Amino acid sequence: MSATTSHVSTLKFNEIPVEFQNGVAAFKWPEDNKKPLKPIEVKLSIDAKGFYLICVYQQTEVSPNKTIQKVECFDLALIHDTRTGSQVTIPPEAKNCPELKLHLLDGWFATKWLTLSYGNTFVPSHNFRTVHFVFKSSEVARKWTKQLFEYGHNQLLRNLSSLNCLEKIHSKLIHETLDRENNIIPIKSLIQFLSDNRDSVKENICQALEACKLPHNAESNIHPSQFTFDVFFRLYMILMNRKEVDTLFQLLNERKQDHLSCEDLKRFITKQHYGSNDHDKMEAEKNAAKALIQKYAQSSENFTQEGMTKESFLRYLLSFDNSIVDPVKYDLFMDMNKPLSHYFISSSHNTYLTGSQWTGRASDEMYRQVLLTGCRCIELDVVDSDSRGDTPEIKHIYTPVKPVPFVDVVAVIRDYAFKVTSYPLVLSIENHCGPRAQATMAKIFVDLLGDSLLTEPLSTHPCDVNSPLPSPNALRNKILIKNKKLPSQQAKPKANTPDLSKRSIITSSSSDPNRNQNTISSTPALSPFLRTSSAESLLDIATVHSNPRFSRILDDYNLSDDDIRMNRNGLVENLTSKPENPPETKATKEMSDLVIYTIPVTFKTFIRARHVNRSCEMSSLSEDHASSVMRDHARDFLEYNQRQLSRIYPRGTRWNSYNFNPYLFWPIGCQMVALNYQILDPPMQINLGLFSFNRACGYIEKPAALCEPQSLFDPRVAKDIENIVSYDINIKVISGQFLCQNCEPTNVDIQLYGMYGNLTKQYDCRIRAKQWNGFQAVYSDPENLKSSKFSARFSQIILQEMAGIRFSVTSADNVLVGQYFLPVCHLRSGYRHIVLRNEMNIPVRAASLFVYVQRKIHAKGKDKNFMKPSNNLQPIKNDNLNNTLVNRKPEDTNFENCSSSNLSGSELLSRSEETIEWYHHHVIHGSSFNEKRNFEIRSFNDIKRGEYDQLGNDIHNKCRAVFDKYQQDGDLPQERLMKLYKEILRAKEKATCELIDKFFNRKKRDVTNEYWEKLRELSRIRRKEMSQLDKDIEDQRKSDLSKRESMEKILMKPVMFREQNKNKSKDRGAITREKLNKMYEEAKQTLEESYQKNLDQLEEKRSSEKRGYIEQFEQELDNSRRRLNYQLNQNGYGPVSCNDNPMSTMRHARIFAASASTDEPFALENGDVFDPQPRRQTMDS
């Protein structure tokens, strides 16, 4: 995805204060409901590195005199939410518990209560835990509630490196195995922890402990101070037996020493980043090799200042410095000032459901959990209450799902809308309510959401024609309502309330508010959004892929569930009936007034949408309809999404709530691809993986190719995009590290997701483990890292920002061990570790894959030789190289296809000349001299309005200061008022001219500096292109010579004209050099003309500004004379003259001082207006 050019990460690991490390006493309420329920006394603390909440239980089991302490470590990364006070729900039994004595505290006890939402899932289920603690004071409860939430949602904690994961495991091992009474770690407990109840590896652990010179007998003990992380890391190295790291170490170690020298490490780092997204940092990291040696070698037993040992080298390989993704990508690094339509927005479908669409339970808890993932578009299906018609409720209409009070959900939205991200939240309303319930809805929205609710367009972005949508930054902390909106001329709409008595069990193709009138044209022939037929009853539902393989997406992109049905005999047949969807009611004025930038409208055609050009209007489509539109109107749909928002939701037959592949619709620019968050299947894992970047703020910037209005990009076609090169990605899975893992990682699956052009092949590769020692799986030969045999090859990835790779590791019986997803544009080349995550995209175990990634610019035919010197370099958009590859002609010569039957010597020469001709045009047309930005200088019109407005403010303040200074002299009898005022205006004029000169002199210096900088840049470009020309001509000559020698063997006779062709090549080089020199001179001349033009423009503007202010001051002087005479005559003092006595002058001065005490203009006798301060409009005068 697109991003700002440079960004310094602000992410930091948790820093735990001593107060939280020491801990606090509390009570824990039992999670099981076994009677009798009694609170458990515990001590809570946080480990020093901020990985775990340590809960130490106090339980007497063996005898009254012996206390056995049980310890539970709560992973902070799995704490989804913390609540206290009014947000907690106290178990009924706790209120009357004599140990807690809460019944004596009335409502105050809730402030001492802390509730954690915890688990490997955020969906309320058996894996979702609600843990209650009670503290002795409200202040302690509030402090721990706040800090635990902040620690748990730390972005680095949720995106650890492999080395951090080992530190995390070590921390848990120490706290869970420690005998606190004797302050020792029993070896038996340590072995049990590392083996994870696997008897087959216990002997290996004992041998590794012995190799580390540690106690290894099961009855032995070890002091915590002896089992530091350094000792644990050496134990890890022995258990893993990483031969592939030893091989890599030897390959890099040219001097065959026991350490890598600084030069060895420099070469390795350079090669690692040769083709990565960090090419601009390559030099900096090369120079930092010595610092890296010190950073990772300082804790090694064999530390040496001269280089990096095997142990420290492995630490480096496992660290953030060498991770598969630059950690900066997890920070907020994207530009958030573009229109909303230029972002992918994390979106949810039927947010209230915890399970299937038919039998799932509705809960307001799902809104909390979904919002805490950073989701920025949630859905509310609102219906009239069966008991009270004016009370709205949330439920899946026409299903047995029990409703949730609407007011409870809005209260949750109020509390959680901006708890993890401040960017705008969209509420997608499916409105089935009557007028009275809608009035109640609107009142609840306004009363509960308050200032967070956007009820008026921003002054900078009106809801008008040709006005773009505001940016996420402009809408921070704002909630937008997506609901039907009344036409402006309609006063009192009639609600089309559905007949509740006629509700029947029918299928719904969607729960989206716009599936009928809002998005579907009443003229099917004109609408590319024309719906297909859907099932009429439960027996008509054909459940496709009801038991999908959990580790991958098995979508048939050409099959629609809505196009088939299942009859009573289980046979599949075509649907012929028309869809029967639950109708929505019309909007009332109260709800209509709350809809601003997300207005669902009846979609007619793309031509009409382009003509209307209202960015605030949007449409919603089911996945099937969106697929149909893409097949027939891909380019139009892409253009629509550049300007307006679109929302894609699952088809109605997905009753099991399984999701579709979101990469079917992101490449077309659809912003809101709404998924069922209650099912953590592979599509949901991909969604969570993508939106984990950019600080998990819920917004991901689209690539430029999807946002440029005149772009020729077509996602349906496997064709290179203008100015952007394609990539070949080759991946070798070498090994996998699985500490404390009781499930054998048999299979590694690698899937590529992306544009339709990338889906011409099924990019799905499976690698099986060759060896498993209980801790490490080997997938490739660890002693032959140089082998060109890759586990997966992905060729011609057309738009790397819109392609993603997912790694998933499964056992032999297809149990998910771990997975990871990342966009291809974030993938770094070289030897890297991939930290595996759970279904929620959080790393919870020390599980990783060691891979080698090769990134190459995709080239065909003759381009391969041209690309060879720079094939691994990261391209820059609009670079000459990109232009060259995109503009290559398919009929260009390829000598490899020649044969003796169809090629003569003269034809060979002719083809060689064609090659030279092509090369000449390539150099000239691809030259940087063709880029206007290289010889354009900022003009006066490029000055920011804020800078120019500041000049006016400075002049205003300076004049005010001058006026105040002279006003103090207004009471002096010896001064004449008009003479004094003349002095004031002269001082104003002088100060104003000085400020104007200062401002324009500064701009003149800026223009001059830019001129010299551009001039130096032109010289640098000429030297670079001349040097590259010489090199390329020589490479071309050698290539032609080699091919001619091959052709001589094929033709069985020498090919003539070799010297003649060599001379022509030299001539072509001379012609090209002459052309480049001419282009340089022309660019230089253009630069000089632009420079002189801008200087003249600045001088003209300077003079114009001065003239304007001087004329204004002269007018002020004339107005002041008339005004003073007028006021003096009104007060009986007579007109101002030079013969006034001192007392008269003093009276005049008092009038002058009084009249000058305000900045506001006032009327003169002749109707003119006098203004004591210059208020000239400087920007557009």
Tab-separated table of N, CA and C in Angstrom, residues 702-709 711-713:
chain	number	residue	atom	x	y	z
A	702	LYS	N	-4.797	3.112	-0.173
A	702	LYS	CA	-4.751	2.379	-1.434
A	702	LYS	C	-3.484	2.730	-2.210
A	703	PRO	N	-3.009	1.819	-3.061
A	703	PRO	CA	-1.887	2.175	-3.940
A	703	PRO	C	-2.318	3.226	-4.957
A	704	ALA	N	-1.368	3.977	-5.445
A	704	ALA	CA	-1.666	5.089	-6.357
A	704	ALA	C	-2.366	4.625	-7.622
A	705	ALA	N	-2.045	3.416	-8.088
A	705	ALA	CA	-2.646	2.913	-9.329
A	705	ALA	C	-4.164	2.796	-9.224
A	706	LEU	N	-4.685	2.635	-8.024
A	706	LEU	CA	-6.127	2.510	-7.826
A	706	LEU	C	-6.800	3.855	-7.621
A	707	CYS	N	-6.007	4.926	-7.506
A	707	CYS	CA	-6.578	6.238	-7.183
A	707	CYS	C	-6.358	7.282	-8.267
A	708	GLU	N	-5.497	6.999	-9.227
A	708	GLU	CA	-5.222	7.992	-10.265
A	708	GLU	C	-6.374	8.041	-11.259
A	709	PRO	N	-6.974	9.216	-11.474
A	709	PRO	CA	-8.171	9.324	-12.327
A	709	PRO	C	-7.969	8.830	-13.749
A	711	SER	N	-5.818	6.596	-14.834
A	711	SER	CA	-5.080	5.339	-14.877
A	711	SER	C	-5.707	4.358	-15.861
A	712	LEU	N	-4.863	3.626	-16.581
A	712	LEU	CA	-5.320	2.603	-17.522
A	712	LEU	C	-5.324	1.214	-16.883
A	713	PHE	N	-5.181	1.171	-15.604
A	713	PHE	CA	-5.100	-0.090	-14.871
A	713	PHE	C	-6.418	-0.857	-14.973
